[in-house]
């Protein structure tokens, strides 16, 4: 694996930015994510990193020659964030330099009041944008547990299709509707299947607001280095192409999906909005949290050689805890805290990010800097680790002993502290996703939040 643990991960490192030393912050000096922000005191959007409760402007630091120039090194493709990408960051130079500059004993920026005030802006004064303008978006389906849950609802006897354990299944999504955390999402409108058993003139689809609106808790991998058309990326090279990860909410209209998905897969059920968290946590920052790829049961086939590598088996996984919370409008209005709906882990994915990249490019397809690869819903084998309401409120449990396989429509609603209940998302609900990494002997780092409130459909 190309990402090693080094001095920037030392858990003893502290910053002169006091809020970075709070044990509960997602953004200690060991994280240093990439982000893009707008701020009233600056004319332009800023390429930044976040440390504690401050954003650090790269342009100010490079103009003062405190960090290397982060300007375009990608052959003129300089749109928004790409200039901060590979290869500058990948060599980990800027990470190391930022780690030095922000270290509590380093006076260079700490003791230069004017420059410090220019370079650091409190997060509360800034608006976070999506961290990059995404070029293309592909969404995978890499959690075996998610695929088994969903498959069991519709095909109790045969939940997994024959290709699942051979191919990281995915589809091409839409980049134009990816929005940053905090963007209000309008309930989509679309066609829904005729009622079951409907006959005659009743046997026709209806058109109206989605009735089964859902989220999907995913991680997104951002491509930092592309590949030439016709040149597949090998498993050995795959991780070298990733800039980092963010949280991704793949909002899903289940009733639209059910009617439209045959035979070409999701379309309007998915492309009305996808929300990302504002921070790209780099692969360098994630180095201490690597873990083996999910071990395949001995009864499962091993991947074909182009999707297999010893390094991937040993450390292709990433230990990231993921949580989904919900706050209804009534809860917010009465000052109630959001409730946690689920808690899962990214290490439980059947396919690793490296395998997704190797598969995606195996036919010669070219990935480009700024492409987003969604992991697919992250679900575990327990009910409280299911990463969508489709699974969470479903009464079946294919992982129980013996398995409980019931048709997809039998659901127990979730009760909210206000007495409200939910099988799917209601108007006014806010979905809040969080992700973080913890490991004994290392500093906890986090991905921040990925939020979205649902507003009523356009009539
Ligand atoms: Ca998805």
Short mmCIF file of C-alpha atoms and ligand atoms in Angstrom, two decimals:
data_model
loop_
_atom_site.label_atom_id
_atom_site.label_comp_id
_atom_site.label_asym_id
_atom_site.label_seq_id
_atom_site.Cartn_x
_atom_site.Cartn_y
_atom_site.Cartn_z
CA UNK A 1 0.00 0.00 0.00
CA UNK A 2 1.37 3.42 -0.93
CA UNK A 3 0.27 5.17 2.25
CA UNK A 4 2.52 4.82 5.26
CA UNK A 5 2.26 5.88 8.87
CA UNK A 6 4.76 8.65 9.57
CA UNK A 7 5.50 11.48 12.01
CA UNK A 8 2.32 13.35 10.96
CA UNK A 9 0.25 10.61 12.63
CA UNK A 10 2.03 10.83 15.98
CA UNK A 11 -0.81 10.93 18.54
CA UNK A 12 1.24 13.23 20.76
CA UNK A 13 1.28 16.07 18.20
CA UNK A 14 -0.58 19.15 19.34
CA UNK A 15 -1.30 22.41 17.59
CA UNK A 16 -1.12 26.06 18.64
CA UNK A 17 -4.70 26.17 17.33
CA UNK A 18 -6.20 25.22 20.69
CA UNK A 19 -9.48 23.82 19.35
CA UNK A 20 -7.49 21.21 17.41
CA UNK A 21 -6.41 19.67 20.71
CA UNK A 22 -9.97 18.97 21.89
CA UNK A 23 -10.18 15.16 22.13
CA UNK A 24 -13.63 15.27 20.54
CA UNK A 25 -12.75 17.28 17.44
CA UNK A 26 -12.90 15.60 14.05
CA UNK A 27 -10.05 17.84 12.95
CA UNK A 28 -6.90 17.45 15.06
CA UNK A 29 -3.52 18.22 13.51
CA UNK A 30 -3.34 14.55 12.48
CA UNK A 31 -6.26 14.94 10.03
CA UNK A 32 -5.67 17.99 7.75
CA UNK A 33 -8.46 17.35 5.22
CA UNK A 34 -8.87 19.22 1.93
CA UNK A 35 -11.83 21.54 1.57
CA UNK A 36 -13.21 24.50 -0.29
CA UNK A 37 -14.87 27.41 1.47
CA UNK A 38 -16.33 30.82 0.85
CA UNK A 39 -15.76 33.46 3.43
CA UNK A 40 -16.99 37.07 3.67
CA UNK A 41 -13.56 38.48 4.43
CA UNK A 42 -12.01 36.98 1.30
CA UNK A 43 -12.85 37.73 -2.29
CA UNK A 44 -12.48 34.24 -3.63
CA UNK A 45 -13.29 30.79 -2.48
CA UNK A 46 -10.43 29.32 -0.54
CA UNK A 47 -8.62 26.08 -0.93
CA UNK A 48 -8.09 25.17 2.64
CA UNK A 49 -7.51 22.61 5.27
CA UNK A 50 -9.38 22.54 8.55
CA UNK A 51 -7.66 22.38 11.89
CA UNK A 52 -9.86 22.52 14.99
CA UNK A 53 -12.42 25.28 14.40
CA UNK A 54 -10.36 27.16 11.79
CA UNK A 55 -9.81 26.98 8.05
CA UNK A 56 -6.27 27.54 6.79
CA UNK A 57 -5.99 29.25 3.39
CA UNK A 58 -3.43 27.55 1.12
CA UNK A 59 -3.08 30.59 -1.15
CA UNK A 60 -2.03 32.83 1.72
CA UNK A 61 0.52 30.29 2.89
CA UNK A 62 1.98 29.75 -0.56
CA UNK A 63 2.08 33.51 -1.28
CA UNK A 64 4.07 33.88 1.95
CA UNK A 65 6.26 31.00 0.78
CA UNK A 66 5.38 28.98 3.84
CA UNK A 67 4.16 26.08 1.73
CA UNK A 68 5.04 25.02 -1.77
CA UNK A 69 3.00 26.60 -4.54
CA UNK A 70 -0.17 24.54 -4.86
CA UNK A 71 -1.09 25.90 -8.29
CA UNK A 72 -2.01 23.77 -11.25
CA UNK A 73 0.10 20.75 -11.99
CA UNK A 74 -2.45 18.79 -13.92
CA UNK A 75 -1.94 19.98 -17.46
CA UNK A 76 -4.16 23.04 -17.37
CA UNK A 77 -7.20 21.39 -15.86
CA UNK A 78 -7.32 23.93 -13.09
CA UNK A 79 -11.00 24.02 -12.25
CA UNK A 80 -11.56 24.68 -8.62
CA UNK A 81 -9.77 22.19 -6.47
CA UNK A 82 -7.82 20.06 -8.86
CA UNK A 83 -4.75 22.22 -8.55
CA UNK A 84 -4.32 21.11 -4.95
CA UNK A 85 -4.45 17.52 -5.98
CA UNK A 86 -1.83 15.09 -7.07
CA UNK A 87 1.01 14.99 -7.42
CA UNK A 88 1.79 17.72 -4.92
CA UNK A 89 -0.37 16.41 -2.12
CA UNK A 90 0.25 12.79 -2.93
CA UNK A 91 3.91 13.13 -2.20
CA UNK A 92 2.65 14.09 1.25
CA UNK A 93 4.86 17.16 1.21
CA UNK A 94 2.11 19.62 1.97
CA UNK A 95 0.68 17.41 4.69
CA UNK A 96 4.08 17.24 6.34
CA UNK A 97 4.60 20.97 5.93
CA UNK A 98 1.16 21.87 7.33
CA UNK A 99 1.78 19.51 10.22
CA UNK A 100 5.02 21.39 10.98
CA UNK A 101 3.52 24.86 10.55
CA UNK A 102 0.56 24.16 12.82
CA UNK A 103 2.60 22.34 15.47
CA UNK A 104 2.42 24.03 18.85
CA UNK A 105 6.20 24.62 19.01
CA UNK A 106 6.53 26.12 15.52
CA UNK A 107 6.64 29.95 15.60
CA UNK A 108 6.61 30.63 11.82
CA UNK A 109 2.89 31.26 11.57
CA UNK A 110 1.98 31.19 15.25
CA UNK A 111 4.00 34.31 16.05
CA UNK A 112 3.27 36.25 12.86
CA UNK A 113 0.00 37.86 13.93
CA UNK A 114 -0.79 39.60 10.65
CA UNK A 115 -0.16 36.55 8.48
CA UNK A 116 -1.86 34.24 10.94
CA UNK A 117 -5.04 36.33 10.90
CA UNK A 118 -4.94 36.41 7.13
CA UNK A 119 -4.43 32.67 6.76
CA UNK A 120 -6.79 31.40 9.46
CA UNK A 121 -10.54 32.04 9.42
CA UNK A 122 -12.97 30.74 12.04
CA UNK A 123 -15.17 28.03 10.54
CA UNK A 124 -18.26 29.85 11.86
CA UNK A 125 -17.58 32.73 9.44
CA UNK A 126 -17.29 30.49 6.38
CA UNK A 127 -19.62 28.64 4.09
CA UNK A 128 -18.39 25.20 3.14
CA UNK A 129 -18.77 24.19 -0.50
CA UNK A 130 -18.56 20.73 -1.95
CA UNK A 131 -14.86 19.96 -1.80
CA UNK A 132 -14.47 19.60 -5.56
CA UNK A 133 -16.54 20.07 -8.67
CA UNK A 134 -17.19 16.45 -9.44
CA UNK A 135 -16.65 15.34 -13.02
CA UNK A 136 -18.19 11.89 -13.21
CA UNK A 137 -19.97 9.89 -10.55
CA UNK A 138 -20.20 6.12 -10.30
CA UNK A 139 -22.07 4.38 -7.51
CA UNK A 140 -21.19 0.85 -6.44
CA UNK A 141 -23.07 -1.75 -4.42
CA UNK A 142 -20.11 -3.13 -2.51
CA UNK A 143 -21.71 -4.23 0.78
CA UNK A 144 -22.66 -7.89 0.68
CA UNK A 145 -24.86 -7.34 3.74
CA UNK A 146 -26.77 -4.52 2.02
CA UNK A 147 -27.13 -6.54 -1.17
CA UNK A 148 -28.33 -9.56 0.85
CA UNK A 149 -30.87 -7.48 2.80
CA UNK A 150 -32.29 -5.82 -0.29
CA UNK A 151 -32.16 -8.98 -2.36
CA UNK A 152 -33.96 -10.93 0.39
CA UNK A 153 -36.93 -8.54 0.31
CA UNK A 154 -37.62 -9.30 -3.32
CA UNK A 155 -36.06 -12.74 -3.84
CA UNK A 156 -36.12 -14.49 -0.44
CA UNK A 157 -34.87 -17.76 -1.92
CA UNK A 158 -32.14 -16.22 -4.04
CA UNK A 159 -31.09 -12.83 -2.68
CA UNK A 160 -27.76 -12.49 -4.49
CA UNK A 161 -27.55 -12.59 -8.26
CA UNK A 162 -24.81 -14.85 -9.72
CA UNK A 163 -22.44 -11.98 -10.59
CA UNK A 164 -22.29 -10.42 -7.11
CA UNK A 165 -19.22 -12.23 -5.77
CA UNK A 166 -17.30 -11.80 -9.03
CA UNK A 167 -17.96 -8.17 -9.97
CA UNK A 168 -18.11 -4.99 -7.88
CA UNK A 169 -21.59 -4.12 -9.22
CA UNK A 170 -22.10 -0.43 -10.02
CA UNK A 171 -23.90 2.06 -12.26
CA UNK A 172 -23.06 5.46 -13.69
CA UNK A 173 -24.71 8.17 -11.62
CA UNK A 174 -25.09 11.87 -12.24
CA UNK A 175 -22.54 14.47 -11.15
CA UNK A 176 -24.62 17.61 -11.80
CA UNK A 177 -26.95 16.96 -8.86
CA UNK A 178 -24.24 16.35 -6.25
CA UNK A 179 -24.66 19.03 -3.59
CA UNK A 180 -22.75 20.02 -0.46
CA UNK A 181 -23.87 19.23 3.06
CA UNK A 182 -26.63 21.55 4.24
CA UNK A 183 -28.35 21.90 0.86
CA UNK A 184 -32.14 21.54 1.18
CA UNK A 185 -33.40 18.58 -0.85
CA UNK A 186 -36.75 18.74 -2.63
CA UNK A 187 -38.79 15.55 -2.50
CA UNK A 188 -38.73 14.12 -6.02
CA UNK A 189 -41.80 13.48 -8.13
CA UNK A 190 -42.10 10.53 -10.48
CA UNK A 191 -43.89 7.45 -11.75
CA UNK A 192 -44.89 4.71 -9.37
CA UNK A 193 -45.97 1.20 -10.26
CA UNK A 194 -49.66 0.32 -10.60
CA UNK A 195 -51.13 -1.01 -7.35
CA UNK A 196 -50.71 -4.75 -6.94
CA UNK A 197 -53.68 -6.63 -8.32
CA UNK A 198 -55.05 -3.54 -10.09
CA UNK A 199 -57.10 -4.36 -13.16
CA UNK A 200 -58.61 -2.53 -16.09
CA UNK A 201 -58.22 1.24 -16.09
CA UNK A 202 -56.66 1.08 -12.60
CA UNK A 203 -53.77 -0.94 -13.93
CA UNK A 204 -51.57 2.01 -14.82
CA UNK A 205 -48.74 3.82 -13.07
CA UNK A 206 -49.38 6.97 -11.07
CA UNK A 207 -47.33 10.17 -11.19
CA UNK A 208 -46.76 12.18 -8.04
CA UNK A 209 -44.47 12.92 -5.08
CA UNK A 210 -42.25 10.05 -3.97
CA UNK A 211 -43.88 8.20 -1.04
CA UNK A 212 -40.89 6.05 -0.08
CA UNK A 213 -38.01 8.51 0.22
CA UNK A 214 -34.80 7.07 1.67
CA UNK A 215 -31.13 7.82 2.28
CA UNK A 216 -28.13 5.57 1.73
CA UNK A 217 -25.12 5.89 4.05
CA UNK A 218 -22.05 5.60 1.84
CA UNK A 219 -18.45 6.71 1.64
CA UNK A 220 -17.28 8.46 -1.53
CA UNK A 221 -13.78 7.99 -2.94
CA UNK A 222 -12.42 10.98 -4.87
CA UNK A 223 -10.09 10.24 -7.73
CA UNK A 224 -6.91 12.35 -7.62
CA UNK A 225 -5.04 10.84 -10.53
CA UNK A 226 -6.68 9.68 -13.72
CA UNK A 227 -5.75 6.92 -16.16
CA UNK A 228 -5.47 7.15 -19.93
CA UNK A 229 -8.29 5.76 -22.03
CA UNK A 230 -7.48 2.15 -22.86
CA UNK A 231 -5.03 1.78 -19.95
CA UNK A 232 -6.53 -0.19 -17.06
CA UNK A 233 -5.37 0.53 -13.52
CA UNK A 234 -3.92 -2.54 -11.82
CA UNK A 235 -4.66 -3.54 -8.24
CA UNK A 236 -1.09 -2.59 -7.34
CA UNK A 237 -1.61 0.96 -8.65
CA UNK A 238 -5.25 1.49 -7.69
CA UNK A 239 -4.80 3.26 -4.36
CA UNK A 240 -2.34 5.66 -5.92
CA UNK A 241 -5.28 7.12 -7.85
CA UNK A 242 -7.35 8.05 -4.78
CA UNK A 243 -7.11 11.48 -3.25
CA UNK A 244 -9.27 10.70 -0.23
CA UNK A 245 -12.73 9.94 1.05
CA UNK A 246 -15.84 11.89 2.02
CA UNK A 247 -19.30 10.99 3.34
CA UNK A 248 -21.93 10.45 0.65
CA UNK A 249 -25.71 10.33 1.07
CA UNK A 250 -27.20 8.69 -2.01
CA UNK A 251 -30.81 9.87 -1.58
CA UNK A 252 -33.12 7.25 -3.08
CA UNK A 253 -36.78 7.26 -4.13
CA UNK A 254 -37.71 3.63 -3.53
CA UNK A 255 -41.11 3.68 -5.23
CA UNK A 256 -39.69 5.32 -8.35
CA UNK A 257 -36.78 2.88 -8.24
CA UNK A 258 -39.01 -0.18 -8.03
CA UNK A 259 -40.94 0.79 -11.16
CA UNK A 260 -38.06 2.06 -13.32
CA UNK A 261 -35.06 -0.13 -12.50
CA UNK A 262 -35.78 -3.00 -14.89
CA UNK A 263 -33.80 -3.61 -17.06
CA UNK A 264 -31.15 -0.87 -16.94
CA UNK A 265 -30.89 -0.07 -13.23
CA UNK A 266 -31.49 3.14 -11.25
CA UNK A 267 -32.22 6.38 -13.10
CA UNK A 268 -34.57 9.09 -11.77
CA UNK A 269 -34.83 7.36 -8.39
CA UNK A 270 -31.24 8.36 -7.68
CA UNK A 271 -30.23 11.36 -9.79
CA UNK A 272 -32.36 14.07 -8.15
CA UNK A 273 -29.73 14.69 -5.46
CA UNK A 274 -26.68 13.22 -3.74
CA UNK A 275 -25.16 15.02 -0.75
CA UNK A 276 -21.45 15.03 0.16
CA UNK A 277 -19.65 16.15 3.30
CA UNK A 278 -17.34 19.15 2.77
CA UNK A 279 -14.05 17.53 3.72
CA UNK A 280 -11.83 15.19 1.73
CA UNK A 281 -9.99 13.15 4.33
CA UNK A 282 -6.83 12.17 2.48
CA UNK A 283 -5.56 8.64 2.09
CA UNK A 284 -2.44 9.78 3.96
CA UNK A 285 -4.55 10.74 6.98
CA UNK A 286 -6.31 7.37 6.87
CA UNK A 287 -3.07 5.34 6.94
CA UNK A 288 -3.36 4.33 10.63
CA UNK A 289 -6.88 3.01 10.13
CA UNK A 290 -6.24 0.48 7.40
CA UNK A 291 -7.36 -3.09 8.01
CA UNK A 292 -7.67 -6.33 6.08
CA UNK A 293 -10.27 -6.50 3.34
CA UNK A 294 -13.37 -8.35 4.49
CA UNK A 295 -12.48 -11.99 4.71
CA UNK A 296 -14.42 -14.04 2.22
CA UNK A 297 -16.10 -17.13 3.63
CA UNK A 298 -14.33 -20.27 2.42
CA UNK A 299 -17.44 -21.18 0.45
CA UNK A 300 -17.10 -17.97 -1.63
CA UNK A 301 -15.00 -17.75 -4.79
CA UNK A 302 -11.78 -15.77 -4.61
CA UNK A 303 -11.75 -12.74 -6.94
CA UNK A 304 -10.35 -13.15 -10.43
CA UNK A 305 -6.62 -12.28 -10.57
CA UNK A 306 -7.12 -8.72 -11.90
CA UNK A 307 -9.23 -7.93 -8.79
CA UNK A 308 -6.94 -9.60 -6.29
CA UNK A 309 -3.66 -8.61 -4.63
CA UNK A 310 -1.97 -9.71 -1.40
CA UNK A 311 -1.67 -6.08 -0.25
CA UNK A 312 -5.39 -5.60 -0.77
CA UNK A 313 -6.24 -8.69 1.27
CA UNK A 314 -3.95 -7.53 4.06
CA UNK A 315 -4.82 -3.83 4.21
CA UNK A 316 -7.38 -2.96 1.53
CA UNK A 317 -10.08 -2.19 4.09
CA UNK A 318 -10.53 1.04 6.05
CA UNK A 319 -11.91 1.05 9.59
CA UNK A 320 -14.40 3.93 9.52
CA UNK A 321 -17.39 4.04 11.87
CA UNK A 322 -20.44 5.49 10.14
CA UNK A 323 -23.56 6.80 11.86
CA UNK A 324 -26.91 8.07 10.63
CA UNK A 325 -29.07 10.41 12.73
CA UNK A 326 -32.53 11.86 12.14
CA UNK A 327 -34.27 14.97 13.47
CA UNK A 328 -37.86 15.65 12.43
CA UNK A 329 -39.09 19.23 12.17
CA UNK A 330 -41.12 18.69 15.34
CA UNK A 331 -38.00 17.45 17.13
CA UNK A 332 -36.01 20.50 16.04
CA UNK A 333 -38.85 22.87 16.95
CA UNK A 334 -39.04 21.41 20.45
CA UNK A 335 -35.27 21.42 20.94
CA UNK A 336 -34.86 17.64 20.90
CA UNK A 337 -31.52 16.18 19.83
CA UNK A 338 -31.40 14.04 16.68
CA UNK A 339 -31.75 10.32 17.33
CA UNK A 340 -29.25 7.82 16.01
CA UNK A 341 -30.78 5.44 13.49
CA UNK A 342 -27.76 3.26 12.77
CA UNK A 343 -24.07 2.65 13.33
CA UNK A 344 -21.99 0.60 10.90
CA UNK A 345 -18.44 0.25 9.67
CA UNK A 346 -16.80 0.70 6.28
CA UNK A 347 -14.49 -2.25 6.91
CA UNK A 348 -17.52 -4.54 6.36
CA UNK A 349 -17.56 -3.94 2.59
CA UNK A 350 -17.24 -7.03 0.40
CA UNK A 351 -15.28 -5.07 -2.23
CA UNK A 352 -12.51 -2.58 -1.42
CA UNK A 353 -12.04 0.82 -3.05
CA UNK A 354 -8.96 -0.56 -4.89
CA UNK A 355 -11.10 -3.33 -6.37
CA UNK A 356 -13.72 -0.81 -7.48
CA UNK A 357 -11.05 1.20 -9.32
CA UNK A 358 -9.42 -1.87 -10.88
CA UNK A 359 -12.82 -3.14 -12.03
CA UNK A 360 -14.00 0.27 -13.29
CA UNK A 361 -10.93 0.66 -15.49
CA UNK A 362 -10.50 -3.01 -16.44
CA UNK A 363 -12.21 -2.39 -19.80
CA UNK A 364 -10.04 0.65 -20.49
CA UNK A 365 -12.51 3.22 -19.09
CA UNK A 366 -10.64 6.35 -18.06
CA UNK A 367 -11.17 7.83 -14.62
CA UNK A 368 -10.30 11.50 -14.22
CA UNK A 369 -9.23 13.73 -11.35
CA UNK A 370 -12.40 14.83 -9.59
CA UNK A 371 -14.43 11.69 -10.30
CA UNK A 372 -16.48 10.38 -7.40
CA UNK A 373 -16.93 6.68 -6.68
CA UNK A 374 -19.70 5.88 -4.20
CA UNK A 375 -19.17 2.72 -2.17
CA UNK A 376 -22.79 1.64 -1.99
CA UNK A 377 -24.81 1.52 1.20
CA UNK A 378 -22.72 0.44 4.18
CA UNK A 379 -24.61 -2.19 6.16
CA UNK A 380 -23.53 -4.73 8.75
CA UNK A 381 -25.21 -7.99 9.74
CA UNK A 382 -27.08 -6.57 12.74
CA UNK A 383 -30.29 -4.59 12.51
CA UNK A 384 -28.81 -1.42 14.02
CA UNK A 385 -26.01 -1.36 11.45
CA UNK A 386 -28.27 -1.16 8.40
CA UNK A 387 -27.40 1.91 6.31
CA UNK A 388 -30.81 2.75 4.78
CA UNK A 389 -34.42 2.93 5.98
CA UNK A 390 -35.33 0.36 3.34
CA UNK A 391 -33.34 -2.11 5.43
CA UNK A 392 -33.72 -0.56 8.88
CA UNK A 393 -37.52 -0.71 9.09
CA UNK A 394 -37.78 -4.05 7.25
CA UNK A 395 -38.92 -6.95 9.43
CA UNK A 396 -36.79 -9.59 7.76
CA UNK A 397 -33.30 -10.63 8.88
CA UNK A 398 -31.29 -12.84 6.54
CA UNK A 399 -28.44 -12.96 9.09
CA UNK A 400 -30.56 -14.34 11.95
CA UNK A 401 -30.21 -18.01 12.78
CA UNK A 402 -32.37 -19.29 11.20
CA UNK A 403 -32.77 -16.48 8.64
CA UNK A 404 -36.04 -14.52 8.71
CA UNK A 405 -36.92 -13.78 5.12
CA UNK A 406 -40.15 -11.84 4.73
CA UNK A 407 -41.45 -9.93 1.71
CA UNK A 408 -40.21 -6.35 1.36
CA UNK A 409 -43.43 -4.64 2.42
CA UNK A 410 -43.54 -5.88 6.05
CA UNK A 411 -42.07 -3.09 8.13
CA UNK A 412 -41.95 -1.92 11.72
CA UNK A 413 -41.77 1.87 11.95
CA UNK A 414 -39.09 3.68 13.96
CA UNK A 415 -40.51 5.67 16.87
CA UNK A 416 -39.25 9.20 17.39
CA UNK A 417 -39.14 10.88 20.83
CA UNK A 418 -42.06 13.11 19.77
CA UNK A 419 -44.29 10.07 19.26
CA UNK A 420 -43.98 10.41 15.48
CA UNK A 421 -43.10 7.27 13.52
CA UNK A 422 -41.12 6.70 10.35
CA UNK A 423 -40.90 3.91 7.81
CA UNK A 424 -39.36 6.31 5.29
CA UNK A 425 -38.36 10.01 5.31
CA UNK A 426 -41.07 12.63 5.91
CA UNK A 427 -41.01 16.26 4.75
CA UNK A 428 -39.06 18.41 7.20
CA UNK A 429 -36.85 15.54 8.35
CA UNK A 430 -33.14 16.20 8.55
CA UNK A 431 -30.76 13.31 7.91
CA UNK A 432 -27.33 13.73 9.48
CA UNK A 433 -24.47 11.38 8.65
CA UNK A 434 -21.20 11.23 10.54
CA UNK A 435 -18.05 9.17 10.07
CA UNK A 436 -14.88 8.84 12.11
CA UNK A 437 -11.83 6.65 12.66
CA UNK A 438 -10.59 5.47 16.03
CA UNK A 439 -7.73 3.15 16.85
CA UNK A 440 -5.82 2.46 20.03
CA UNK A 441 -2.51 4.35 19.94
CA UNK A 442 -3.67 6.92 17.37
CA UNK A 443 -5.54 10.18 17.40
CA UNK A 444 -9.23 9.98 16.46
CA UNK A 445 -10.03 11.77 13.20
CA UNK A 446 -13.41 12.46 11.61
CA UNK A 447 -15.10 13.36 8.36
CA UNK A 448 -17.39 16.07 9.74
CA UNK A 449 -21.07 15.84 8.86
CA UNK A 450 -23.22 15.31 5.81
CA UNK A 451 -26.64 16.94 6.36
CA UNK A 452 -29.80 17.45 4.35
CA UNK A 453 -33.38 18.53 5.14
CA UNK A 454 -36.24 17.36 2.93
CA UNK A 455 -38.73 19.96 1.74
CA UNK A 456 -42.09 19.12 0.10
CA UNK A 457 -42.29 18.18 -3.55
CA UNK A 458 -42.99 20.87 -6.13
CA UNK A 459 -46.71 20.66 -6.91
CA1 LIG B 1 -26.27 3.84 -3.55
#
